[in-house]
Amino acid sequence: MTSENQLRRPPFIRLMLLLLPLATMLGAFVWIAALDPLRSFNNGAPPVEALTVERTIIDANGIALKLRAGGSAPMVIAQVAVDDAYWSFTQDPAGPIARGNAVWVQIPYPWVLGEAHNITLLTNTGMTFAHEIAVAVATPKPSGPQLRLQAIIGAIVGLLPVALGLMFYPAMRGVGQGGMNFLLALTVGLLGFLLLDTVSEALEQSAGAAALFQGSAMVWLAALASFLMLMAIGRWRGNPEGIALAFYIALGIGIHNFGEGLAIGGAFAAGSAGLGTFLVLGFALHNVTEGIGIAAPMLRARPKLWTFAALTLLAGSPAIFGMWMGSLAYAPQWSALALAVGAGAILQVMVEVTAYLLRQNAKWQVALMSPPVLGGFLGGLAFMYATAALIKI
Amino acid sequence: MPAQTEKPSHAAESAVAPAQRDARQAVAAGPASASRRALLVGGLVAAGGAAVVARQAQAQTAPAATGAGNMADMAADPYAADTGGMMSGNMTMVGRVDHARNGFDPTAMLTDWDTGRTEILPDGRTLRIFEVDAIDMEIEIAPGVFFPAWTFNGRVPGPALRAKEGERLRIIFRNLGSHPHSMHFHGIHSARMDGITGAGLIGPGEEFVYEFDAKPFGCHLYHCHALPLKRHMHKGMYGLFVVDPDPALHPEFADVAASRVLGSPENAQWQELAMVMNAFDTNFDGANEVYAVNTIGMAFMNAPIKIDKSRPVRIYLMNATEFDPINSFHLHGNFFDYFDTGSQLVPTLRTVDVIMQCQAQRGILEFSFADHEDGLYMFHAHQAEFTELGWMGFFDVSGGRGE
C-alpha cells in the first residue's frame, strides 16, 4: 500500500524528496567549513606529524630515502642526522611536504659496507623520525645483468619447484579415490599454510606503510575483494574442475608468488643482506608442494604437455616479475596490496578445491573426515610448516 | 680516509668477507629479520654463490672503493682544506639560523656582559641592580628547528650577569611566563634568597627582588629552580653569573685579580668570551637532539670566532647540558690553564687541552695563540656525539707575529 502510494507521487515531489537531504547535507558541510566548530579544540598543540620511509637507496652518492608525509599539516624536514651526526642533505622536491606526498632526501654520507646506520630526520617542530639501515650494502642498480640475475633467482624459487611438483603427475595418475582425496586435501592444507603466511606477511608489510594507506583494513578488504571477484570469474561457467581448476590454483599461487617477489625485490633494493645458498634450496623444497597441488585436480583429465608448461609459467613466473618490479619501484603498501590480493586468490582456490573434493565423493560427509582427507590436509599443513621452519632462523 | 684511497682491485678481494659478516649480523638480528622474504633475499644473493659475488664484484665493491667516504661532490683532493660555510665538509647542519628573528646572536653573546646599573649605598658600597624577566619564547636552535623555550630576558642562555666582589646585588625578577619560575644563584647568600619554593619562587605575573652580596668571586651560574627542575633547566632557564675579584682583597695576586675586573686597563688586554654549553631535547624523549655553545648548533662553525693572537684569551665556560651527565671542552693545537669554578687566582689545572664539567660545573680557561700560525683552530666537546650534533666551532686566529 505504502509503496504504491510512493510510486504514484508526481515526479516533482520525488525529485524534491531526493534533493532535500542532499541540500541539507551540502548546507551542513558549508556550515561546518565556515564556522569551524572544531576551532575551540585548537589548544595550540603542534600538528600531528607522521613520516614513513618507503625506499632506501645506498650507492656511491650516499644514502637516499623516499619519505612520505602523513601528518595533519604539511611537514618540514629541517635537519638530517646520520649516526648521531648532522649531515648535509638535499630534498627533492624542496619545501614543506603535504600530507600524502613523497619526497626524496639525498644524504652524501660515507656509509660503511656491512655495518648498520641510523638516520634521524628532524622536523621544524623538533620531532624526530628514525630509520635504521640494518646492514648497509650498495643497492643493486637495475642493470641488464642485475635483472637477469634476479630472473634466475626468481626462477629458482618460483618456476623450478612448480615444475618439480608437476613432475610427480605421472606417478600420481594411478591413485584411486582414497589417494585422490589425499592429494586434494594435501593441496588444501598447503594452501591453508600459504594463506596464513600471506596474510601475516601482508599485515607486516602494511605496518611499514604510511598511516594514510590504513594498512590492515586495506589488506583485509583487498583480500576479500579479490576472493569474491575470483570466485565470480571462476564460476562464470559452472564449477571449475580438472584442468580449469588447476589453472585457478596456478593463478592463486602465481599471485602469491608475485607478491612475494615484489617484497623480495624491494628488500633486495633496500640492501637486505644475504644468508646462504641452502635457503634458496629450502625455498625450492618448500614450494615443490605448490606443483603437487596444481597437479592434483587434473589426475582424471588428460592434459597436453603445453598445459604443464603453461601452469608452471602461470604459477612460477610472477615471482620473477615481482622481483623486477620490487627492485625498481618498491613501497611497502604495494607489497601489502599484492600479498593481500594473493591471499584472496589462495582462499578462492581453497574453496574450489574443497568443493571439487566433495563433489568427487558420493558420501562427502564421510569423505570429509576420512583418514586420507584428514591426513592429507594435516600433512599439507605439516609439510609446509616443517619446510618453512627449516628456512626460518 | 684510507678507504677512499683504496684501490678498486684491493676492495674486490675483500668483497666476500662483508657478505659473511652480513650473514652473522642478520642472524644476530633475530626474529625481526627472520621473515621469509628477508631470508629469500639472503638466499637470492647467495644463490648465485661465489659466482654471483665474483661477477657482481664491480657493483658490490664500488661503494667500498669510492663510496665509503669519497662522495661524488666531495673535494677531489681529500687532504685539501675545506672552505667557508662547510668547514666540516658534509658533516654539518643545512641552512642558517635567523638570529634577528631569535633576538639574540650566539656570537654577540660571547662578549655581551650584563652589568646592570649601579647606585652608591649610604655606606659607600656599590649597589648593582639587574632586571630580569622570564619570557616564554619559541627560538630557532638549529637551522629550521624551533624549540618552545622558557627564557630569561628573551635569550638562551639568559643574560651573563657580571658584578664585582663585595658589591651589593639587587635582582628584580618578573615572571612574564606561563609557569612558576625563580632565579637560583650559585654563590653565597641567605636562605630567603635561594630561589626555591618559599624563597623567591614566584607565579606568573609576580615579581620578586633578590638581594645579596657578590661573593665569592668566580665564574658562577644562575638558573630557575622551579619543579620539575629538569624541564625548567632544559627549556633554557640558566645563565652565567660572574663575580670579578676585587684586587684590593687579594694583594698577593693583585695583577691577576685586576686582569679579571671587567673594564679595568689590565682586563682590556684580554679577549674574554662567555660560553655556555647547552643542549636541547626537541622531542622531549629525555635525550638531546641538538648540542651547542650559546644555544645555536654549529654556530661557530658557520661564523668562526675572531681571535687577535696578540692578546690572550679567557673563556668563562659553564655546562648547562641537561640529560647528559657531563660535557667537555677540547681545544685544538693549543693547551690552556683552567681555574675550576673561577674562585681561585691560580690555575687548578695547568697546561691541559681537555676539561670536563658536570652539570652546573664551570670554570675559567686561559690560553694564548701568540706563537701560532694564523688559521682556524677548532674547539669542541670531546664527546664525539655532542660534537657531531652541533657542539663544535672554530677560532679564527690572525694578526701580528707568528710564522
PDB file of C-alpha atoms in Angstrom, chain A residues 59-62 76 78-81 83-89 108-116 122-128 134-138 145-146 149 152-153 156-157 193-194 197 201 204-205 256 259-260 263-265 267-268 272-277 279-280 283 286-287 290 323 339 391-393, chain B residues 14-15 18-19 21-27 30-32 34-49 52 55-56 59-64 66-74 86 89-95 142-148 282-283 285 289-291 298 384-385 388-390:
ATOM      1  CA  ASP A  59      75.161   3.958  -3.537  1.00  0.00           C
ATOM      2  CA  ALA A  60      78.300   5.938  -4.270  1.00  0.00           C
ATOM      3  CA  ASN A  61      76.357   9.167  -3.725  1.00  0.00           C
ATOM      4  CA  GLY A  62      75.489   8.162  -0.191  1.00  0.00           C
ATOM      5  CA  VAL A  76      59.203  20.446   7.067  1.00  0.00           C
ATOM      6  CA  ALA A  78      64.799  20.785   8.992  1.00  0.00           C
ATOM      7  CA  GLN A  79      67.865  18.634   9.613  1.00  0.00           C
ATOM      8  CA  VAL A  80      69.069  15.110   8.994  1.00  0.00           C
ATOM      9  CA  ALA A  81      71.440  13.276  11.309  1.00  0.00           C
ATOM     10  CA  ASP A  83      74.612   8.015  13.262  1.00  0.00           C
ATOM     11  CA  ASP A  84      74.165  10.983  15.594  1.00  0.00           C
ATOM     12  CA  ALA A  85      75.904  13.447  13.292  1.00  0.00           C
ATOM     13  CA  TYR A  86      74.154  16.246  11.469  1.00  0.00           C
ATOM     14  CA  TRP A  87      74.739  15.788   7.793  1.00  0.00           C
ATOM     15  CA  SER A  88      74.117  17.871   4.721  1.00  0.00           C
ATOM     16  CA  PHE A  89      71.231  16.731   2.550  1.00  0.00           C
ATOM     17  CA  PRO A 108      76.068  12.306   0.949  1.00  0.00           C
ATOM     18  CA  TYR A 109      77.063  10.089   3.866  1.00  0.00           C
ATOM     19  CA  PRO A 110      80.162   7.881   3.787  1.00  0.00           C
ATOM     20  CA  TRP A 111      78.374   4.703   4.763  1.00  0.00           C
ATOM     21  CA  VAL A 112      80.322   1.606   5.737  1.00  0.00           C
ATOM     22  CA  LEU A 113      79.830  -1.651   3.896  1.00  0.00           C
ATOM     23  CA  GLY A 114      78.188  -4.296   6.041  1.00  0.00           C
ATOM     24  CA  GLU A 115      77.564  -2.051   9.043  1.00  0.00           C
ATOM     25  CA  ALA A 116      74.423  -0.518  10.494  1.00  0.00           C
ATOM     26  CA  LEU A 122      64.398  16.220  12.484  1.00  0.00           C
ATOM     27  CA  THR A 123      61.392  18.362  11.587  1.00  0.00           C
ATOM     28  CA  ASN A 124      60.966  22.074  12.213  1.00  0.00           C
ATOM     29  CA  THR A 125      58.991  21.350  15.389  1.00  0.00           C
ATOM     30  CA  GLY A 126      61.802  19.224  16.757  1.00  0.00           C
ATOM     31  CA  MET A 127      60.031  15.909  16.166  1.00  0.00           C
ATOM     32  CA  THR A 128      62.348  13.095  15.180  1.00  0.00           C
ATOM     33  CA  ALA A 134      70.436  -2.767   9.487  1.00  0.00           C
ATOM     34  CA  VAL A 135      73.186  -3.766   7.092  1.00  0.00           C
ATOM     35  CA  ALA A 136      74.469  -1.285   4.546  1.00  0.00           C
ATOM     36  CA  VAL A 137      75.209  -2.746   1.133  1.00  0.00           C
ATOM     37  CA  ALA A 138      75.060  -0.976  -2.199  1.00  0.00           C
ATOM     38  CA  PRO A 145      72.876  -8.298 -15.745  1.00  0.00           C
ATOM     39  CA  GLN A 146      71.146  -7.414 -12.485  1.00  0.00           C
ATOM     40  CA  LEU A 149      70.368 -12.390 -12.044  1.00  0.00           C
ATOM     41  CA  ILE A 152      67.471 -16.617 -12.279  1.00  0.00           C
ATOM     42  CA  ILE A 153      66.749 -16.378  -8.557  1.00  0.00           C
ATOM     43  CA  ILE A 156      64.816 -20.995  -8.746  1.00  0.00           C
ATOM     44  CA  VAL A 157      62.239 -20.115  -6.119  1.00  0.00           C
ATOM     45  CA  PHE A 193      49.508 -22.550   5.311  1.00  0.00           C
ATOM     46  CA  LEU A 194      50.181 -20.197   2.412  1.00  0.00           C
ATOM     47  CA  ASP A 197      51.623 -16.871   5.780  1.00  0.00           C
ATOM     48  CA  GLU A 201      53.224 -11.013   5.598  1.00  0.00           C
ATOM     49  CA  GLU A 204      53.588  -6.947   8.360  1.00  0.00           C
ATOM     50  CA  GLN A 205      54.257  -5.031   5.154  1.00  0.00           C
ATOM     51  CA  HIS A 256      51.031 -15.111  -4.132  1.00  0.00           C
ATOM     52  CA  GLY A 259      53.515 -10.503  -4.027  1.00  0.00           C
ATOM     53  CA  GLU A 260      56.446 -12.393  -2.568  1.00  0.00           C
ATOM     54  CA  ALA A 263      58.764  -7.817  -1.469  1.00  0.00           C
ATOM     55  CA  ILE A 264      61.922  -9.794  -2.227  1.00  0.00           C
ATOM     56  CA  GLY A 265      62.904  -7.322  -4.929  1.00  0.00           C
ATOM     57  CA  ALA A 267      64.170  -5.956   0.209  1.00  0.00           C
ATOM     58  CA  PHE A 268      66.930  -6.577  -2.302  1.00  0.00           C
ATOM     59  CA  SER A 272      68.922  -6.564   2.852  1.00  0.00           C
ATOM     60  CA  ALA A 273      71.721  -8.942   3.497  1.00  0.00           C
ATOM     61  CA  GLY A 274      72.463 -12.383   2.122  1.00  0.00           C
ATOM     62  CA  LEU A 275      72.360 -15.578   4.152  1.00  0.00           C
ATOM     63  CA  GLY A 276      73.101 -18.721   2.179  1.00  0.00           C
ATOM     64  CA  THR A 277      72.527 -20.975  -0.771  1.00  0.00           C
ATOM     65  CA  LEU A 279      67.974 -21.097   1.914  1.00  0.00           C
ATOM     66  CA  VAL A 280      67.173 -20.915  -1.769  1.00  0.00           C
ATOM     67  CA  PHE A 283      62.534 -22.457  -0.541  1.00  0.00           C
ATOM     68  CA  HIS A 286      59.077 -25.648   0.345  1.00  0.00           C
ATOM     69  CA  ASN A 287      57.411 -24.674  -2.906  1.00  0.00           C
ATOM     70  CA  GLU A 290      52.731 -25.981  -4.989  1.00  0.00           C
ATOM     71  CA  MET A 323      61.271  -9.250  -8.153  1.00  0.00           C
ATOM     72  CA  LEU A 339      50.093 -10.034  -0.983  1.00  0.00           C
ATOM     73  CA  ILE A 391      64.369 -21.929   6.220  1.00  0.00           C
ATOM     74  CA  LYS A 392      63.455 -19.668   9.086  1.00  0.00           C
ATOM     75  CA  ILE A 393      66.046 -18.542  11.552  1.00  0.00           C
TER      76      ILE A 393
ATOM     77  CA  SER B  14      87.512  -8.347   0.257  1.00  0.00           C
ATOM     78  CA  ALA B  15      84.030  -8.419  -1.198  1.00  0.00           C
ATOM     79  CA  PRO B  18      81.423  -8.449   4.232  1.00  0.00           C
ATOM     80  CA  ALA B  19      78.856 -10.884   2.841  1.00  0.00           C
ATOM     81  CA  ARG B  21      79.585 -10.615   8.116  1.00  0.00           C
ATOM     82  CA  ASP B  22      76.132  -9.729   6.790  1.00  0.00           C
ATOM     83  CA  ALA B  23      75.025 -13.254   7.429  1.00  0.00           C
ATOM     84  CA  ARG B  24      76.163 -13.153  11.028  1.00  0.00           C
ATOM     85  CA  GLN B  25      74.506  -9.830  11.633  1.00  0.00           C
ATOM     86  CA  ALA B  26      71.265 -10.910  10.079  1.00  0.00           C
ATOM     87  CA  VAL B  27      71.236 -13.968  12.296  1.00  0.00           C
ATOM     88  CA  GLY B  30      66.801 -12.244  15.478  1.00  0.00           C
ATOM     89  CA  PRO B  31      63.097 -12.512  14.713  1.00  0.00           C
ATOM     90  CA  ALA B  32      62.811  -9.051  13.247  1.00  0.00           C
ATOM     91  CA  ALA B  34      63.758 -13.599  10.044  1.00  0.00           C
ATOM     92  CA  SER B  35      60.884 -13.037   7.682  1.00  0.00           C
ATOM     93  CA  ARG B  36      60.612 -15.483   4.861  1.00  0.00           C
ATOM     94  CA  ARG B  37      61.245 -12.729   2.476  1.00  0.00           C
ATOM     95  CA  ALA B  38      64.400 -11.443   4.019  1.00  0.00           C
ATOM     96  CA  LEU B  39      65.716 -14.976   4.040  1.00  0.00           C
ATOM     97  CA  LEU B  40      64.777 -15.406   0.477  1.00  0.00           C
ATOM     98  CA  VAL B  41      66.679 -12.282  -0.298  1.00  0.00           C
ATOM     99  CA  GLY B  42      69.575 -13.752   1.531  1.00  0.00           C
ATOM    100  CA  GLY B  43      69.264 -16.883  -0.466  1.00  0.00           C
ATOM    101  CA  LEU B  44      68.877 -14.813  -3.535  1.00  0.00           C
ATOM    102  CA  VAL B  45      72.181 -13.123  -3.018  1.00  0.00           C
ATOM    103  CA  ALA B  46      73.837 -16.325  -2.038  1.00  0.00           C
ATOM    104  CA  ALA B  47      72.152 -18.432  -4.679  1.00  0.00           C
ATOM    105  CA  GLY B  48      74.472 -17.171  -7.277  1.00  0.00           C
ATOM    106  CA  GLY B  49      77.083 -18.153  -4.769  1.00  0.00           C
ATOM    107  CA  VAL B  52      77.479 -14.058  -8.332  1.00  0.00           C
ATOM    108  CA  ARG B  55      80.514 -11.406 -11.359  1.00  0.00           C
ATOM    109  CA  GLN B  56      78.921  -8.614  -9.385  1.00  0.00           C
ATOM    110  CA  ALA B  59      78.756  -3.388  -8.278  1.00  0.00           C
ATOM    111  CA  GLN B  60      79.380  -4.752  -4.811  1.00  0.00           C
ATOM    112  CA  THR B  61      82.713  -3.111  -4.309  1.00  0.00           C
ATOM    113  CA  ALA B  62      82.015   0.211  -5.926  1.00  0.00           C
ATOM    114  CA  PRO B  63      80.968   1.693  -2.605  1.00  0.00           C
ATOM    115  CA  ALA B  64      83.980   0.281  -0.819  1.00  0.00           C
ATOM    116  CA  THR B  66      84.699   5.106  -3.915  1.00  0.00           C
ATOM    117  CA  GLY B  67      81.554   5.285  -1.864  1.00  0.00           C
ATOM    118  CA  ALA B  68      82.902   4.784   1.603  1.00  0.00           C
ATOM    119  CA  GLY B  69      83.659   8.405   2.186  1.00  0.00           C
ATOM    120  CA  ASN B  70      84.597   9.618  -1.224  1.00  0.00           C
ATOM    121  CA  MET B  71      81.262  11.046  -2.272  1.00  0.00           C
ATOM    122  CA  ALA B  72      80.908  12.482  -5.712  1.00  0.00           C
ATOM    123  CA  ASP B  73      80.608  16.033  -4.508  1.00  0.00           C
ATOM    124  CA  MET B  74      83.490  15.960  -2.070  1.00  0.00           C
ATOM    125  CA  MET B  86      81.106  23.980   5.048  1.00  0.00           C
ATOM    126  CA  GLY B  89      82.608  19.015   4.714  1.00  0.00           C
ATOM    127  CA  ASN B  90      79.217  17.381   4.660  1.00  0.00           C
ATOM    128  CA  MET B  91      79.108  16.897   8.420  1.00  0.00           C
ATOM    129  CA  THR B  92      77.038  19.970   9.061  1.00  0.00           C
ATOM    130  CA  MET B  93      73.591  21.400   9.530  1.00  0.00           C
ATOM    131  CA  VAL B  94      71.806  22.610   6.434  1.00  0.00           C
ATOM    132  CA  GLY B  95      70.866  26.286   6.298  1.00  0.00           C
ATOM    133  CA  ALA B 142      69.345  24.881  14.660  1.00  0.00           C
ATOM    134  CA  PRO B 143      68.527  25.945  11.124  1.00  0.00           C
ATOM    135  CA  GLY B 144      64.798  25.423  10.717  1.00  0.00           C
ATOM    136  CA  VAL B 145      64.340  23.699  14.089  1.00  0.00           C
ATOM    137  CA  PHE B 146      62.132  25.555  16.557  1.00  0.00           C
ATOM    138  CA  PHE B 147      62.040  24.984  20.274  1.00  0.00           C
ATOM    139  CA  PRO B 148      59.397  26.265  22.720  1.00  0.00           C
ATOM    140  CA  THR B 282      63.491  18.790  20.852  1.00  0.00           C
ATOM    141  CA  ASN B 283      61.192  15.772  21.002  1.00  0.00           C
ATOM    142  CA  ASP B 285      62.216  11.980  24.984  1.00  0.00           C
ATOM    143  CA  GLU B 289      68.916  16.282  19.672  1.00  0.00           C
ATOM    144  CA  VAL B 290      70.994  19.456  19.393  1.00  0.00           C
ATOM    145  CA  TYR B 291      74.182  20.350  21.311  1.00  0.00           C
ATOM    146  CA  MET B 298      77.191  24.633  14.687  1.00  0.00           C
ATOM    147  CA  ALA B 384      82.243  12.926  19.589  1.00  0.00           C
ATOM    148  CA  GLU B 385      78.465  12.540  19.641  1.00  0.00           C
ATOM    149  CA  GLU B 388      78.633  15.971  15.588  1.00  0.00           C
ATOM    150  CA  LEU B 389      75.266  17.037  16.929  1.00  0.00           C
ATOM    151  CA  GLY B 390      76.286  20.680  16.915  1.00  0.00           C
TER     152      GLY B 390
END
